Tab-separated table of C-alpha atoms in Angstrom:
chain	number	residue	atom	x	y	z
A	676	MET	CA	0.070	1.971	2.578
A	677	ARG	CA	0.631	1.631	-1.159
A	678	LEU	CA	2.195	4.481	-3.115
A	679	GLU	CA	-0.827	4.683	-5.402
A	680	THR	CA	-3.152	5.013	-2.404
A	681	LYS	CA	-0.998	7.777	-0.933
A	682	LEU	CA	-1.055	9.667	-4.228
A	683	GLY	CA	-4.841	9.251	-4.426
A	684	LEU	CA	-5.312	10.526	-0.878
A	685	PHE	CA	-3.032	13.495	-1.536
A	686	ASN	CA	-4.925	14.391	-4.717
A	687	GLY	CA	-8.274	14.015	-2.958
A	688	LEU	CA	-7.233	16.149	0.010
A	689	SER	CA	-5.730	18.813	-2.242
A	690	LYS	CA	-8.957	19.004	-4.252
A	691	LEU	CA	-10.986	19.159	-1.020
A	692	LEU	CA	-8.810	22.046	0.146
A	693	LEU	CA	-9.377	23.705	-3.210
A	694	VAL	CA	-13.157	23.335	-2.812
A	695	VAL	CA	-13.028	24.756	0.737
A	696	LEU	CA	-11.009	27.742	-0.453
A	697	GLY	CA	-13.455	28.183	-3.300
A	698	VAL	CA	-16.411	28.170	-0.919
A	699	LEU	CA	-14.700	30.872	1.141
A	700	LEU	CA	-13.464	33.029	-1.744
A	701	ILE	CA	-16.116	32.646	-4.424
A	702	PRO	CA	-19.024	34.439	-2.630
A	703	PRO	CA	-17.223	37.797	-2.149
A	704	VAL	CA	-15.695	37.588	-5.621
A	705	VAL	CA	-19.042	36.766	-7.197
A	706	GLN	CA	-20.678	39.542	-5.173
A	707	ARG	CA	-18.144	42.005	-6.487
A	708	VAL	CA	-18.571	40.735	-10.050
A	709	ALA	CA	-22.371	41.032	-9.792
A	710	VAL	CA	-22.091	44.617	-8.499
A	711	LEU	CA	-19.668	45.596	-11.254
A	712	HIS	CA	-21.951	43.970	-13.812
A	713	THR	CA	-24.925	45.907	-12.457
A	714	ASP	CA	-22.949	49.173	-12.512
A	715	GLU	CA	-21.978	48.520	-16.109
A	716	ARG	CA	-25.629	47.909	-17.045
A	717	LEU	CA	-26.639	51.147	-15.333
A	718	ARG	CA	-24.026	53.066	-17.328
A	719	GLU	CA	-25.218	51.424	-20.553
A	720	LYS	CA	-28.791	52.467	-19.789
A	721	LYS	CA	-27.612	55.980	-19.002
A	722	SER	CA	-25.898	56.130	-22.384
A	723	GLU	CA	-29.078	54.907	-24.088
A	724	VAL	CA	-31.232	57.521	-22.310
A	725	LEU	CA	-28.825	60.328	-23.191
A	726	SER	CA	-28.790	59.165	-26.783
A	727	LEU	CA	-32.603	59.223	-26.925
A	728	ILE	CA	-32.662	62.709	-25.386
A	729	ALA	CA	-30.069	63.930	-27.869
A	730	ARG	CA	-32.074	62.500	-30.752
A	731	ASP	CA	-35.682	63.277	-29.731
A	732	GLY	CA	-35.256	66.101	-27.253
A	733	LEU	CA	-36.012	66.292	-23.563
A	734	ALA	CA	-39.565	67.498	-24.219
A	735	THR	CA	-40.467	64.040	-25.482
A	736	PHE	CA	-40.016	62.760	-21.934
A	737	LEU	CA	-41.210	65.737	-19.935
A	738	ARG	CA	-44.478	66.268	-21.813
A	739	GLU	CA	-45.747	63.020	-20.436
A	740	GLU	CA	-45.637	64.570	-16.974
A	741	HIS	CA	-47.099	68.046	-16.267
A	742	ASP	CA	-44.684	68.912	-13.480
A	743	GLU	CA	-41.668	68.665	-15.737
A	744	THR	CA	-40.565	65.481	-13.960
A	745	TYR	CA	-40.294	62.183	-15.749
A	746	ALA	CA	-40.507	58.810	-13.951
A	747	ASP	CA	-40.798	55.298	-15.344
A	748	TYR	CA	-40.925	51.977	-13.399
A	749	ASN	CA	-41.066	48.568	-14.988
A	750	ILE	CA	-43.958	46.288	-14.155
A	751	LEU	CA	-42.040	44.313	-11.504
A	752	LYS	CA	-40.556	47.452	-9.982
A	753	GLN	CA	-37.062	46.069	-10.483
A	754	GLU	CA	-35.790	49.051	-12.450
A	755	TYR	CA	-36.719	52.684	-12.758
A	756	ILE	CA	-35.645	55.871	-14.548
A	757	THR	CA	-36.326	59.410	-13.333
A	758	ILE	CA	-35.484	62.798	-14.790
A	759	THR	CA	-35.892	65.671	-12.313
A	760	PRO	CA	-35.144	69.363	-12.998
A	761	LEU	CA	-32.775	71.003	-10.549
A	762	GLY	CA	-33.382	74.371	-8.937
A	763	PRO	CA	-32.368	77.617	-10.595
A	764	GLY	CA	-29.489	77.972	-8.132
A	765	SER	CA	-27.642	74.984	-9.556
A	766	ALA	CA	-24.712	76.127	-11.570
A	767	VAL	CA	-24.049	75.019	-15.071
A	768	GLY	CA	-21.084	72.754	-15.267
A	769	ALA	CA	-19.819	69.382	-16.302
A	770	ALA	CA	-21.886	66.289	-15.651
A	771	THR	CA	-21.313	64.536	-12.326
A	772	GLU	CA	-21.980	60.856	-11.741
A	773	ARG	CA	-22.088	58.643	-8.707
A	774	ILE	CA	-23.404	55.163	-7.888
A	775	PHE	CA	-24.826	54.300	-4.496
A	776	GLU	CA	-27.346	52.069	-2.747
A	777	GLU	CA	-30.463	53.566	-1.193
A	778	PRO	CA	-34.011	52.505	-0.295
A	779	ARG	CA	-36.722	54.136	-2.414
A	780	GLN	CA	-40.496	54.054	-2.062
A	781	VAL	CA	-42.190	52.619	-5.089
A	782	GLY	CA	-45.910	52.908	-4.674
A	783	LYS	CA	-46.708	51.575	-1.259
A	784	GLU	CA	-43.559	49.538	-0.929
A	785	VAL	CA	-39.992	50.412	-0.101
A	786	GLU	CA	-37.330	48.715	-2.249
A	787	ASP	CA	-33.557	48.780	-2.008
A	788	PHE	CA	-31.973	49.980	-5.227
A	789	ARG	CA	-28.531	50.433	-6.617
A	790	ILE	CA	-28.741	53.843	-8.212
A	791	LEU	CA	-26.712	55.661	-10.816
A	792	SER	CA	-27.261	59.404	-10.319
A	793	CYS	CA	-26.105	61.931	-12.876
A	794	ALA	CA	-26.590	65.730	-12.705
A	795	ALA	CA	-26.107	67.304	-16.136
A	796	PRO	CA	-27.624	69.859	-18.539
A	797	LEU	CA	-30.026	67.895	-20.726
A	798	GLY	CA	-31.445	68.829	-24.033
A	799	GLY	CA	-30.141	68.772	-27.478
A	800	ALA	CA	-33.122	69.078	-29.798
A	801	ALA	CA	-33.593	72.338	-31.665
A	802	GLY	CA	-35.130	75.152	-29.592
A	803	GLU	CA	-34.593	73.447	-26.225
A	804	ASN	CA	-32.793	75.171	-23.383
A	805	SER	CA	-29.637	73.137	-22.823
A	806	SER	CA	-28.370	75.241	-19.947
A	807	ARG	CA	-30.784	73.952	-17.350
A	808	ARG	CA	-29.528	71.074	-15.244
A	809	TYR	CA	-31.482	67.889	-14.554
A	810	ARG	CA	-30.861	64.918	-12.328
A	811	LEU	CA	-31.019	61.603	-14.159
A	812	GLU	CA	-31.375	58.554	-11.957
A	813	ILE	CA	-31.366	54.971	-13.147
A	814	GLY	CA	-31.975	52.378	-10.446
A	815	SER	CA	-31.760	48.595	-10.383
A	816	SER	CA	-33.315	46.616	-7.548
A	817	LEU	CA	-30.829	44.966	-5.200
A	818	GLY	CA	-33.052	41.892	-5.352
A	819	THR	CA	-31.978	41.559	-8.984
A	820	VAL	CA	-28.352	41.937	-7.927
A	821	GLU	CA	-28.764	39.288	-5.248
A	822	LEU	CA	-30.477	36.973	-7.707
A	823	LEU	CA	-27.606	37.403	-10.127
A	824	THR	CA	-25.145	36.898	-7.277
A	825	ASP	CA	-26.865	33.673	-6.155
A	826	THR	CA	-26.963	32.389	-9.707
A	827	LEU	CA	-23.286	33.105	-10.318
A	828	ARG	CA	-22.313	31.727	-6.911
A	829	SER	CA	-24.208	28.470	-7.435
A	830	LEU	CA	-22.823	28.099	-10.934
A	831	ALA	CA	-19.270	28.749	-9.777
A	832	LEU	CA	-19.534	26.339	-6.847
A	833	TRP	CA	-21.031	23.570	-8.982
A	834	VAL	CA	-18.342	24.059	-11.594
A	835	LEU	CA	-15.686	23.980	-8.859
A	836	VAL	CA	-17.049	20.799	-7.249
A	837	ALA	CA	-17.528	19.062	-10.598
A	838	GLY	CA	-14.056	20.105	-11.722
A	839	ALA	CA	-12.489	18.892	-8.478
A	840	ALA	CA	-14.314	15.546	-8.668
A	841	LEU	CA	-13.343	15.129	-12.299
A	842	THR	CA	-9.698	15.900	-11.577
A	843	VAL	CA	-9.684	13.449	-8.652
A	844	PHE	CA	-10.807	10.625	-10.953
A	845	THR	CA	-8.482	11.664	-13.768
A	846	ASP	CA	-5.534	11.971	-11.357
A	847	ALA	CA	-6.318	8.556	-9.863
A	848	ALA	CA	-6.583	7.010	-13.322
A	849	PHE	CA	-3.341	8.621	-14.440
A	850	ALA	CA	-1.541	7.551	-11.235
A	851	HIS	CA	-2.871	4.017	-11.738
A	852	TYR	CA	-1.560	4.025	-15.292
A	853	LEU	CA	1.731	5.654	-14.341
A	854	LEU	CA	2.450	3.203	-11.506
A	855	ARG	CA	1.501	0.092	-13.487
A	856	PRO	CA	5.167	-0.838	-14.124
A	857	LEU	CA	5.913	-0.557	-10.394
A	858	ARG	CA	2.969	-2.842	-9.545
A	859	GLU	CA	4.144	-5.293	-12.166
A	860	LEU	CA	7.676	-5.151	-10.783
A	861	ILE	CA	6.424	-5.931	-7.267
A	862	SER	CA	3.851	-8.591	-8.157
A	863	ARG	CA	5.655	-10.382	-10.988
A	864	LYS	CA	9.292	-10.051	-9.954
A	865	LEU	CA	9.572	-9.502	-6.190
A	866	ARG	CA	6.544	-11.067	-4.528
A	867	GLY	CA	7.134	-14.635	-3.399
A	868	ILE	CA	10.836	-14.629	-4.331
A	869	ARG	CA	12.744	-16.951	-1.972
A	870	GLN	CA	16.009	-17.053	-3.878
A	871	PRO	CA	17.596	-15.168	-6.795
A	872	GLY	CA	16.992	-18.082	-9.164
A	873	GLU	CA	13.239	-17.429	-8.994
A	874	PHE	CA	13.609	-13.804	-10.118
A	875	SER	CA	12.359	-12.984	-13.627
A	876	PHE	CA	14.974	-11.138	-15.649
A	877	GLU	CA	12.543	-10.164	-18.419
A	878	ARG	CA	12.602	-6.392	-18.846
A	879	LEU	CA	9.568	-4.314	-17.941
A	880	HIS	CA	7.611	-2.665	-20.730
A	881	THR	CA	7.699	0.956	-19.612
A	882	ASP	CA	8.778	4.303	-20.996
A	883	THR	CA	9.363	5.794	-17.526
A	884	THR	CA	13.096	6.236	-17.050
A	885	ASP	CA	13.006	5.834	-13.253
A	886	PHE	CA	11.179	2.495	-13.421
A	887	ARG	CA	13.482	1.324	-16.187
A	888	ARG	CA	16.551	2.128	-14.062
A	889	LEU	CA	15.004	0.452	-11.022
A	890	ASP	CA	14.277	-2.691	-13.034
A	891	ASP	CA	17.785	-2.774	-14.492
A	892	SER	CA	19.361	-2.232	-11.067
A	893	LEU	CA	17.301	-5.025	-9.489
A	894	SER	CA	18.166	-7.380	-12.329
A	895	ALA	CA	21.871	-6.597	-11.997
A	896	LEU	CA	21.704	-7.075	-8.217
A	897	MET	CA	19.842	-10.385	-8.560
A	898	ARG	CA	22.388	-11.648	-11.086
A	899	GLN	CA	25.185	-10.888	-8.624
A	900	LEU	CA	23.298	-12.608	-5.817
A	901	GLN	CA	22.531	-15.594	-8.007
A	902	THR	CA	26.200	-15.905	-8.918
A	903	SER	CA	27.172	-15.715	-5.239
A	904	PHE	CA	24.552	-18.309	-4.278
A	905	GLU	CA	25.705	-20.682	-6.991
A	906	LYS	CA	29.341	-20.312	-5.928
A	907	GLU	CA	28.400	-20.897	-2.291
A	908	ARG	CA	26.381	-24.003	-3.145
A	909	GLU	CA	29.126	-25.341	-5.375
A	910	PHE	CA	31.710	-24.695	-2.678
A	911	MET	CA	29.633	-26.361	0.030
A	912	SER	CA	28.928	-29.336	-2.192
A	913	ASN	CA	32.563	-29.760	-3.171
A	914	VAL	CA	33.824	-29.363	0.385
A	915	SER	CA	31.251	-31.842	1.672
A	916	HIS	CA	32.253	-34.389	-0.945
A	917	GLU	CA	35.941	-33.889	-0.216
A	918	LEU	CA	35.479	-34.233	3.540
A	919	LEU	CA	33.448	-37.442	3.403
A	920	THR	CA	36.357	-39.494	2.072
A	921	PRO	CA	38.970	-38.613	4.740
A	922	THR	CA	36.413	-38.936	7.543
A	923	SER	CA	35.513	-42.420	6.310
A	924	ILE	CA	39.204	-43.355	6.175
A	925	LEU	CA	39.750	-42.062	9.715
A	926	GLN	CA	36.708	-43.969	10.956
A	927	SER	CA	38.068	-47.204	9.497
A	928	ARG	CA	41.497	-46.635	11.033
A	929	PHE	CA	40.024	-45.983	14.462
A	930	GLU	CA	37.974	-49.171	14.240
A	931	ASN	CA	41.076	-51.165	13.275
A	932	MET	CA	43.045	-49.674	16.151
A	933	LEU	CA	40.315	-50.613	18.644
A	934	GLN	CA	40.511	-54.235	17.469
A	935	ASP	CA	44.209	-54.434	18.537
A	936	PRO	CA	44.274	-56.506	21.793
A	937	THR	CA	47.550	-54.873	22.878
A	938	LEU	CA	46.043	-51.366	22.854
A	939	PRO	CA	46.164	-49.842	26.371
A	940	GLU	CA	42.798	-48.940	27.875
A	941	PRO	CA	43.556	-45.171	28.231
A	942	HIS	CA	44.428	-45.039	24.545
A	943	ALA	CA	41.273	-46.956	23.688
A	944	ARG	CA	39.137	-44.413	25.566
A	945	GLN	CA	40.830	-41.573	23.688
A	946	ILE	CA	40.146	-43.295	20.373
A	947	VAL	CA	36.465	-43.786	21.308
A	948	GLU	CA	36.160	-40.057	22.118
A	949	SER	CA	37.822	-39.269	18.814
A	950	GLN	CA	35.305	-41.536	17.066
A	951	ARG	CA	32.426	-39.577	18.620
A	952	THR	CA	33.917	-36.323	17.419
A	953	LEU	CA	34.464	-37.826	13.991
A	954	TYR	CA	30.883	-39.131	13.964
A	955	ARG	CA	29.545	-35.641	14.647
A	956	LEU	CA	31.776	-34.281	11.887
A	957	ARG	CA	30.473	-36.874	9.404
A	958	ASN	CA	26.869	-36.071	10.295
A	959	THR	CA	27.520	-32.355	9.810
A	960	VAL	CA	29.174	-32.941	6.447
A	961	ARG	CA	26.341	-35.198	5.276
A	962	THR	CA	23.775	-32.624	6.388
A	963	LEU	CA	25.530	-29.830	4.507
A	964	LEU	CA	25.780	-32.054	1.453
A	965	LEU	CA	22.058	-32.816	1.712
A	966	ILE	CA	21.220	-29.087	1.845
A	967	ALA	CA	23.493	-28.397	-1.121
A	968	ASN	CA	21.925	-31.191	-3.174
A	969	ILE	CA	18.407	-29.959	-2.395
A	970	GLU	CA	19.239	-26.352	-3.276
A	971	ASN	CA	20.867	-27.531	-6.518
A	972	ASP	CA	17.644	-29.391	-7.467
A	973	GLN	CA	19.332	-32.778	-7.483
A	974	TYR	CA	16.207	-34.473	-6.133
A	975	LEU	CA	13.136	-35.400	-8.136
A	976	ARG	CA	9.578	-34.306	-7.346
A	977	ASP	CA	7.791	-37.080	-9.147
A	978	ALA	CA	5.507	-38.578	-6.484
A	979	SER	CA	2.257	-37.812	-4.688
A	980	VAL	CA	2.868	-38.185	-0.968
A	981	SER	CA	0.214	-38.599	1.731
A	982	LEU	CA	0.966	-36.510	4.801
A	983	ARG	CA	-1.034	-38.831	7.057
A	984	GLN	CA	0.990	-41.862	5.958
A	985	THR	CA	4.292	-39.974	6.246
A	986	VAL	CA	3.437	-38.775	9.764
A	987	ALA	CA	2.531	-42.351	10.731
A	988	ASP	CA	5.857	-43.664	9.423
A	989	VAL	CA	7.844	-40.986	11.260
A	990	THR	CA	5.995	-41.433	14.575
A	991	GLU	CA	6.551	-45.200	14.394
A	992	GLU	CA	10.265	-44.620	13.796
A	993	LEU	CA	10.529	-42.239	16.788
A	994	ASP	CA	8.148	-44.154	19.052
A	995	ASP	CA	10.877	-45.581	21.328
A	996	ARG	CA	12.403	-42.163	22.018
A	997	ARG	CA	8.985	-40.681	22.728
A	998	GLN	CA	7.992	-43.448	25.153
A	999	GLN	CA	11.293	-43.177	27.005
A	1000	ARG	CA	10.328	-39.625	27.972
A	1001	GLU	CA	6.659	-40.564	28.570
A	1002	ILE	CA	5.450	-38.017	26.037
A	1003	SER	CA	1.926	-38.497	24.717
A	1004	LEU	CA	1.141	-38.033	21.030
A	1005	HIS	CA	-2.074	-36.767	19.444
A	1006	ILE	CA	-2.439	-36.897	15.636
A	1007	ASP	CA	-5.385	-35.344	13.809
A	1008	LEU	CA	-5.073	-34.822	10.073
A	1009	THR	CA	-8.653	-34.252	8.986
A	1010	PRO	CA	-8.797	-34.658	6.081
A	1011	ASP	CA	-5.589	-36.143	4.770
A	1012	TYR	CA	-3.579	-34.080	2.299
A	1013	VAL	CA	-1.667	-35.515	-0.631
A	1014	VAL	CA	1.280	-33.346	-1.657
A	1015	PRO	CA	1.512	-33.370	-5.460
A	1016	GLN	CA	4.885	-33.406	-7.200
A	1017	ALA	CA	6.757	-34.255	-4.007
A	1018	ASN	CA	9.759	-36.253	-2.892
A	1019	ALA	CA	8.762	-38.852	-0.308
A	1020	THR	CA	12.238	-39.170	1.225
A	1021	LEU	CA	12.660	-35.451	1.729
A	1022	LEU	CA	9.163	-34.999	3.202
A	1023	HIS	CA	9.946	-37.867	5.594
A	1024	THR	CA	13.140	-36.051	6.631
A	1025	LEU	CA	11.224	-32.776	7.095
A	1026	LEU	CA	8.614	-34.304	9.415
A	1027	ARG	CA	11.223	-36.391	11.213
A	1028	ASN	CA	13.233	-33.295	12.082
A	1029	LEU	CA	10.157	-31.447	13.350
A	1030	LEU	CA	8.907	-34.375	15.473
A	1031	SER	CA	12.425	-35.145	16.704
A	1032	ASN	CA	12.749	-31.547	17.944
A	1033	ALA	CA	9.302	-31.775	19.576
A	1034	ILE	CA	10.496	-34.842	21.514
A	1035	LYS	CA	13.980	-33.506	22.254
A	1036	TYR	CA	12.871	-30.131	23.645
A	1037	ASN	CA	9.666	-31.254	25.377
A	1038	HIS	CA	9.476	-31.854	29.111
A	1039	GLU	CA	9.021	-35.273	30.676
A	1040	GLY	CA	5.409	-36.402	30.482
A	1041	GLY	CA	4.524	-33.667	28.010
A	1042	GLN	CA	2.378	-33.846	24.920
A	1043	ILE	CA	2.911	-33.496	21.171
A	1044	ARG	CA	0.073	-32.625	18.806
A	1045	VAL	CA	0.214	-33.027	15.026
A	1046	LEU	CA	-2.726	-31.224	13.405
A	1047	GLY	CA	-3.612	-30.817	9.751
A	1048	ARG	CA	-6.388	-28.636	8.345
A	1049	PRO	CA	-7.241	-27.172	4.923
A	1050	ARG	CA	-6.833	-23.394	4.735
A	1051	PRO	CA	-9.849	-21.268	3.739
A	1052	SER	CA	-7.753	-19.531	1.087
A	1053	GLY	CA	-6.568	-22.850	-0.349
A	1054	GLY	CA	-3.757	-25.231	0.460
A	1055	TYR	CA	-3.120	-27.137	3.657
A	1056	GLU	CA	-1.669	-26.274	7.077
A	1057	LEU	CA	0.277	-28.838	9.111
A	1058	ARG	CA	1.159	-27.987	12.734
A	1059	VAL	CA	3.577	-29.798	15.063
A	1060	GLU	CA	3.082	-28.501	18.627
A	1061	ASP	CA	5.016	-29.319	21.798
A	1062	GLN	CA	4.802	-28.251	25.462
A	1063	GLY	CA	8.457	-27.372	25.893
A	1064	PRO	CA	10.015	-24.254	27.423
A	1065	GLY	CA	9.311	-22.137	24.352
A	1066	ILE	CA	11.596	-19.744	22.500
A	1067	ALA	CA	12.234	-16.068	23.199
A	1068	PRO	CA	10.485	-13.771	20.679
A	1069	ASP	CA	13.814	-12.216	19.631
A	1070	ASN	CA	15.170	-15.647	18.692
A	1071	VAL	CA	12.206	-16.888	16.640
A	1072	PRO	CA	13.251	-15.110	13.392
A	1073	LEU	CA	16.751	-16.660	13.726
A	1074	LEU	CA	15.627	-20.274	14.218
A	1075	PHE	CA	16.308	-21.280	10.631
A	1076	ASP	CA	19.856	-19.903	10.518
A	1077	ARG	CA	22.468	-22.632	10.199
A	1078	PHE	CA	24.465	-23.655	13.283
A	1079	ARG	CA	22.297	-21.553	15.660
A	1080	ARG	CA	20.935	-23.083	18.867
A	1081	PHE	CA	18.770	-21.133	21.301
A	1082	HIS	CA	17.666	-23.868	23.682
A	1083	ALA	CA	19.371	-24.511	26.978
A	1084	THR	CA	22.936	-25.691	26.875
A	1085	GLY	CA	24.835	-27.661	29.471
A	1086	PRO	CA	25.587	-31.240	30.490
A	1087	LYS	CA	21.932	-32.311	30.335
A	1088	ALA	CA	21.000	-30.277	27.265
A	1089	PRO	CA	19.978	-32.291	24.181
A	1090	GLU	CA	22.609	-32.666	21.513
A	1091	GLY	CA	22.276	-30.879	18.223
A	1092	TYR	CA	24.248	-29.062	15.584
A	1093	GLY	CA	21.796	-26.338	14.656
A	1094	LEU	CA	21.089	-27.843	11.213
A	1095	GLY	CA	17.796	-29.685	11.721
A	1096	LEU	CA	15.556	-26.664	11.171
A	1097	PRO	CA	17.599	-25.280	8.234
A	1098	ILE	CA	17.208	-28.685	6.550
A	1099	ALA	CA	13.464	-28.627	7.240
A	1100	GLN	CA	13.152	-25.145	5.782
A	1101	THR	CA	15.182	-26.091	2.691
A	1102	ILE	CA	12.940	-29.120	2.088
A	1103	ALA	CA	9.806	-26.992	2.583
A	1104	GLN	CA	11.039	-24.446	0.034
A	1105	PHE	CA	11.891	-27.298	-2.341
A	1106	HIS	CA	8.171	-28.256	-2.204
A	1107	HIS	CA	7.024	-24.597	-2.570
A	1108	ALA	CA	5.792	-24.597	1.033
A	1109	GLU	CA	6.430	-22.166	3.872
A	1110	LEU	CA	7.800	-23.218	7.254
A	1111	ARG	CA	7.381	-20.859	10.197
A	1112	ALA	CA	7.580	-21.035	13.983
A	1113	GLU	CA	5.144	-19.851	16.650
A	1114	SER	CA	6.357	-19.899	20.238
A	1115	GLU	CA	5.599	-18.520	23.680
A	1116	LEU	CA	7.939	-18.806	26.625
A	1117	GLY	CA	6.752	-21.379	29.136
A	1118	LYS	CA	3.963	-22.692	26.889
A	1119	GLY	CA	5.707	-24.489	24.054
A	1120	THR	CA	6.464	-24.119	20.365
A	1121	ALA	CA	4.564	-24.883	17.179
A	1122	PHE	CA	6.130	-25.368	13.752
A	1123	VAL	CA	3.706	-24.743	10.908
A	1124	VAL	CA	4.116	-25.951	7.317
A	1125	ASP	CA	1.862	-24.170	4.817
A	1126	PHE	CA	1.490	-26.132	1.582
A	1127	ALA	CA	0.341	-24.047	-1.380
A	1128	GLY	CA	-2.984	-25.002	-2.930
């Protein structure tokens, strides 16, 4: 999973957790806020009523009712105010206040109210008795409190959800912007790199110190690898060149010695065995020199090569070997594919090595299939399949290592130096193609060449 995706998932899950916590915590908090707000309103109304009594006198309220009790309800019965005289036994003292919830009958209905109750001596206008105590009650319907609570709760939840969604998008956008240099580093510098020479040493445009250090470290590492690769190629090329001359001289001397009629037969057999060893050495040296020349771009890619024609030429060249083992051949390249900017000789060598292996490691009377098909994503896929013993899964990734052989060894085992597949892979990379192996024990092996579109 990409780093940007992980960051996006983490941000999304953290915001979801925040929303869940908000859903759990907001209702009681909002409920408490609504109650405190209602209590504050009740105290404000109490202050207003006391101010009116102090200014106009208590008689202004009580004269409206003949029993010296004042009561007022608003039209929706959501609020009320009552002033009730207390009995003569109530002592004169400081005002007492409490807030509580209680059902009250309003007309023919019973409503739940939050009530502020205050017992205090009222009066204040000239001539009024200020020693008598009255109970002042100011009530607010709990329906109003619940309405306020629902409104605040809905508003808070919508704000929370909208804020979380907004932060998810902003975090994703910022992470996308922040990780842009890393994506560029992966896509432009690392993806598709087969050798250090293909690495781009152009510096990334970023002001993030970590990405800058990563880019510089990769560039330094690639320069070291490129230097090592170049030294290795130069060494292999020089050694191959130097070894060809003495092996040719030794081959000529052996041939001259064999032409001596006085040479004893045991010595002649020893010289012939030495010639075989020398022949294998020359082939190995020439193969290494070929690999070095290909990796050093000493071959031209100036031709358009038909795969169907190249396969036909190779199969004709190997036809005698194939018929000796009674191996059937099926070729189906539909349609043909012309490799642009190719080297005909190297492509011939590539297909010859693959078909030669298919013959060498197939069983008597087996079959070889050469199939070619366009890929849906572009390019062309060429498959060379045999019915041999197959290759163990652990050995498949190591097939293209030089001087490795995983097939059966012994007196009857086919000869080989472990360089055929490395040559084929080097030629494939030279043509910007990919060579891979697919194998199953007991069912055969398929080598696939994917040509880029």
